[in-house]
Amino acid sequence: MFVTFLKFAENRAAASQFMAAHNDWIAQGFADGVFLCVGSLQGAAGGAILAHKESRAAYDARIAADPFVVQGIVTAETYAVDPKRTAPNLDFLKVPA
């Protein structure tokens, strides 16, 4: 599982220009079954993504293809998480031992 923080960068002012492409990229992540949750960071600091079902290399490539990343609107910081305990409805996130 991955948690990615997309924090606004120097080119933040261009966000509105690339918002439609960014939203299409998000929609594709959901359609591919990779994204579980996407939302905004409080304080208008950027966004966050919770994802799974993809190798680290494939996920990093997906993040690098985000139009906001490509245009320098955000910088991405990704953490791999190995869930050990979850609510029952999130058991699918656990990696089998």
PDB file of C-alpha atoms in Angstrom:
ATOM      1  CA  MET A   1       0.000   0.000   0.000  1.00  0.00           C
ATOM      2  CA  PHE A   2       1.211   3.519  -0.690  1.00  0.00           C
ATOM      3  CA  VAL A   3       0.506   6.918   0.788  1.00  0.00           C
ATOM      4  CA  THR A   4       1.520   9.828  -1.420  1.00  0.00           C
ATOM      5  CA  PHE A   5       1.547  13.481  -0.478  1.00  0.00           C
ATOM      6  CA  LEU A   6       1.394  15.926  -3.381  1.00  0.00           C
ATOM      7  CA  LYS A   7       2.643  19.212  -1.954  1.00  0.00           C
ATOM      8  CA  PHE A   8       2.338  22.449  -3.886  1.00  0.00           C
ATOM      9  CA  ALA A   9       5.598  23.644  -5.446  1.00  0.00           C
ATOM     10  CA  GLU A  10       6.917  26.727  -7.247  1.00  0.00           C
ATOM     11  CA  ASN A  11       4.549  26.431 -10.215  1.00  0.00           C
ATOM     12  CA  ARG A  12       1.403  26.278  -8.035  1.00  0.00           C
ATOM     13  CA  ALA A  13      -0.143  29.211  -9.919  1.00  0.00           C
ATOM     14  CA  ALA A  14      -0.531  26.969 -12.994  1.00  0.00           C
ATOM     15  CA  ALA A  15      -2.792  24.495 -11.156  1.00  0.00           C
ATOM     16  CA  SER A  16      -6.030  25.746 -12.709  1.00  0.00           C
ATOM     17  CA  GLN A  17      -4.529  25.410 -16.194  1.00  0.00           C
ATOM     18  CA  PHE A  18      -3.808  21.685 -15.655  1.00  0.00           C
ATOM     19  CA  MET A  19      -6.671  20.768 -13.285  1.00  0.00           C
ATOM     20  CA  ALA A  20      -8.742  18.948 -15.940  1.00  0.00           C
ATOM     21  CA  ALA A  21      -5.769  16.782 -16.951  1.00  0.00           C
ATOM     22  CA  HIS A  22      -4.944  16.129 -13.281  1.00  0.00           C
ATOM     23  CA  ASN A  23      -8.558  15.080 -12.621  1.00  0.00           C
ATOM     24  CA  ASP A  24      -8.470  12.760 -15.657  1.00  0.00           C
ATOM     25  CA  TRP A  25      -5.265  11.223 -14.282  1.00  0.00           C
ATOM     26  CA  ILE A  26      -6.983  10.680 -10.909  1.00  0.00           C
ATOM     27  CA  ALA A  27     -10.014   9.105 -12.613  1.00  0.00           C
ATOM     28  CA  GLN A  28      -7.691   6.686 -14.436  1.00  0.00           C
ATOM     29  CA  GLY A  29      -6.093   5.669 -11.132  1.00  0.00           C
ATOM     30  CA  PHE A  30      -9.533   4.752  -9.786  1.00  0.00           C
ATOM     31  CA  ALA A  31     -10.534   3.010 -13.038  1.00  0.00           C
ATOM     32  CA  ASP A  32      -7.342   0.920 -12.862  1.00  0.00           C
ATOM     33  CA  GLY A  33      -8.259  -0.163  -9.324  1.00  0.00           C
ATOM     34  CA  VAL A  34      -5.096   1.386  -7.872  1.00  0.00           C
ATOM     35  CA  PHE A  35      -6.390   4.481  -6.063  1.00  0.00           C
ATOM     36  CA  LEU A  36      -8.450   3.905  -2.920  1.00  0.00           C
ATOM     37  CA  CYS A  37      -8.815   7.485  -1.714  1.00  0.00           C
ATOM     38  CA  VAL A  38      -7.782  10.911  -2.973  1.00  0.00           C
ATOM     39  CA  GLY A  39      -8.241  14.161  -1.102  1.00  0.00           C
ATOM     40  CA  SER A  40      -6.959  17.631  -0.326  1.00  0.00           C
ATOM     41  CA  LEU A  41      -4.514  18.467   2.434  1.00  0.00           C
ATOM     42  CA  GLN A  42      -5.913  20.971   4.886  1.00  0.00           C
ATOM     43  CA  GLY A  43      -4.612  24.479   4.543  1.00  0.00           C
ATOM     44  CA  ALA A  44      -4.588  24.238   0.736  1.00  0.00           C
ATOM     45  CA  ALA A  45      -1.167  22.577   0.957  1.00  0.00           C
ATOM     46  CA  GLY A  46      -1.793  20.037  -1.815  1.00  0.00           C
ATOM     47  CA  GLY A  47      -3.299  16.568  -1.904  1.00  0.00           C
ATOM     48  CA  ALA A  48      -2.922  12.984  -0.755  1.00  0.00           C
ATOM     49  CA  ILE A  49      -3.471   9.578  -2.342  1.00  0.00           C
ATOM     50  CA  LEU A  50      -3.978   6.165  -0.760  1.00  0.00           C
ATOM     51  CA  ALA A  51      -3.197   3.406  -3.270  1.00  0.00           C
ATOM     52  CA  HIS A  52      -2.516  -0.329  -3.610  1.00  0.00           C
ATOM     53  CA  LYS A  53      -2.290  -3.245  -6.093  1.00  0.00           C
ATOM     54  CA  GLU A  54       0.757  -1.987  -7.960  1.00  0.00           C
ATOM     55  CA  SER A  55       4.511  -2.543  -7.699  1.00  0.00           C
ATOM     56  CA  ARG A  56       6.577   0.335  -6.366  1.00  0.00           C
ATOM     57  CA  ALA A  57       8.171   0.898  -9.772  1.00  0.00           C
ATOM     58  CA  ALA A  58       4.801   0.974 -11.553  1.00  0.00           C
ATOM     59  CA  TYR A  59       3.320   3.233  -8.884  1.00  0.00           C
ATOM     60  CA  ASP A  60       6.266   5.638  -9.038  1.00  0.00           C
ATOM     61  CA  ALA A  61       5.830   5.796 -12.828  1.00  0.00           C
ATOM     62  CA  ARG A  62       2.113   6.505 -12.381  1.00  0.00           C
ATOM     63  CA  ILE A  63       2.853   9.358  -9.947  1.00  0.00           C
ATOM     64  CA  ALA A  64       5.529  10.762 -12.272  1.00  0.00           C
ATOM     65  CA  ALA A  65       2.910  10.910 -15.061  1.00  0.00           C
ATOM     66  CA  ASP A  66       0.536  13.141 -13.038  1.00  0.00           C
ATOM     67  CA  PRO A  67       0.249  16.391 -15.019  1.00  0.00           C
ATOM     68  CA  PHE A  68       0.712  18.327 -11.770  1.00  0.00           C
ATOM     69  CA  VAL A  69       4.025  16.536 -11.181  1.00  0.00           C
ATOM     70  CA  VAL A  70       5.117  16.918 -14.812  1.00  0.00           C
ATOM     71  CA  GLN A  71       4.408  20.666 -14.723  1.00  0.00           C
ATOM     72  CA  GLY A  72       6.118  21.243 -11.358  1.00  0.00           C
ATOM     73  CA  ILE A  73       2.844  22.246  -9.688  1.00  0.00           C
ATOM     74  CA  VAL A  74       3.387  19.686  -6.931  1.00  0.00           C
ATOM     75  CA  THR A  75       6.202  17.558  -5.599  1.00  0.00           C
ATOM     76  CA  ALA A  76       5.360  13.971  -4.712  1.00  0.00           C
ATOM     77  CA  GLU A  77       6.451  12.197  -1.559  1.00  0.00           C
ATOM     78  CA  THR A  78       5.486   8.504  -1.425  1.00  0.00           C
ATOM     79  CA  TYR A  79       5.663   6.107   1.495  1.00  0.00           C
ATOM     80  CA  ALA A  80       5.186   2.346   1.263  1.00  0.00           C
ATOM     81  CA  VAL A  81       3.072   0.990   4.121  1.00  0.00           C
ATOM     82  CA  ASP A  82       2.787  -2.653   5.178  1.00  0.00           C
ATOM     83  CA  PRO A  83      -0.564  -2.786   7.051  1.00  0.00           C
ATOM     84  CA  LYS A  84      -0.508  -5.140  10.030  1.00  0.00           C
ATOM     85  CA  ARG A  85      -3.879  -4.315  11.600  1.00  0.00           C
ATOM     86  CA  THR A  86      -6.942  -3.000   9.815  1.00  0.00           C
ATOM     87  CA  ALA A  87     -10.666  -2.625  10.259  1.00  0.00           C
ATOM     88  CA  PRO A  88     -12.365  -5.736   8.820  1.00  0.00           C
ATOM     89  CA  ASN A  89     -13.481  -3.912   5.673  1.00  0.00           C
ATOM     90  CA  LEU A  90      -9.825  -3.057   4.940  1.00  0.00           C
ATOM     91  CA  ASP A  91      -8.385  -6.565   5.347  1.00  0.00           C
ATOM     92  CA  PHE A  92      -7.741  -6.664   1.592  1.00  0.00           C
ATOM     93  CA  LEU A  93      -4.855  -4.231   2.182  1.00  0.00           C
ATOM     94  CA  LYS A  94      -2.871  -6.748   4.221  1.00  0.00           C
ATOM     95  CA  VAL A  95      -0.122  -8.599   2.415  1.00  0.00           C
ATOM     96  CA  PRO A  96      -0.424 -12.366   3.007  1.00  0.00           C
ATOM     97  CA  ALA A  97       2.337 -13.762   5.221  1.00  0.00           C
TER      98      ALA A  97
END
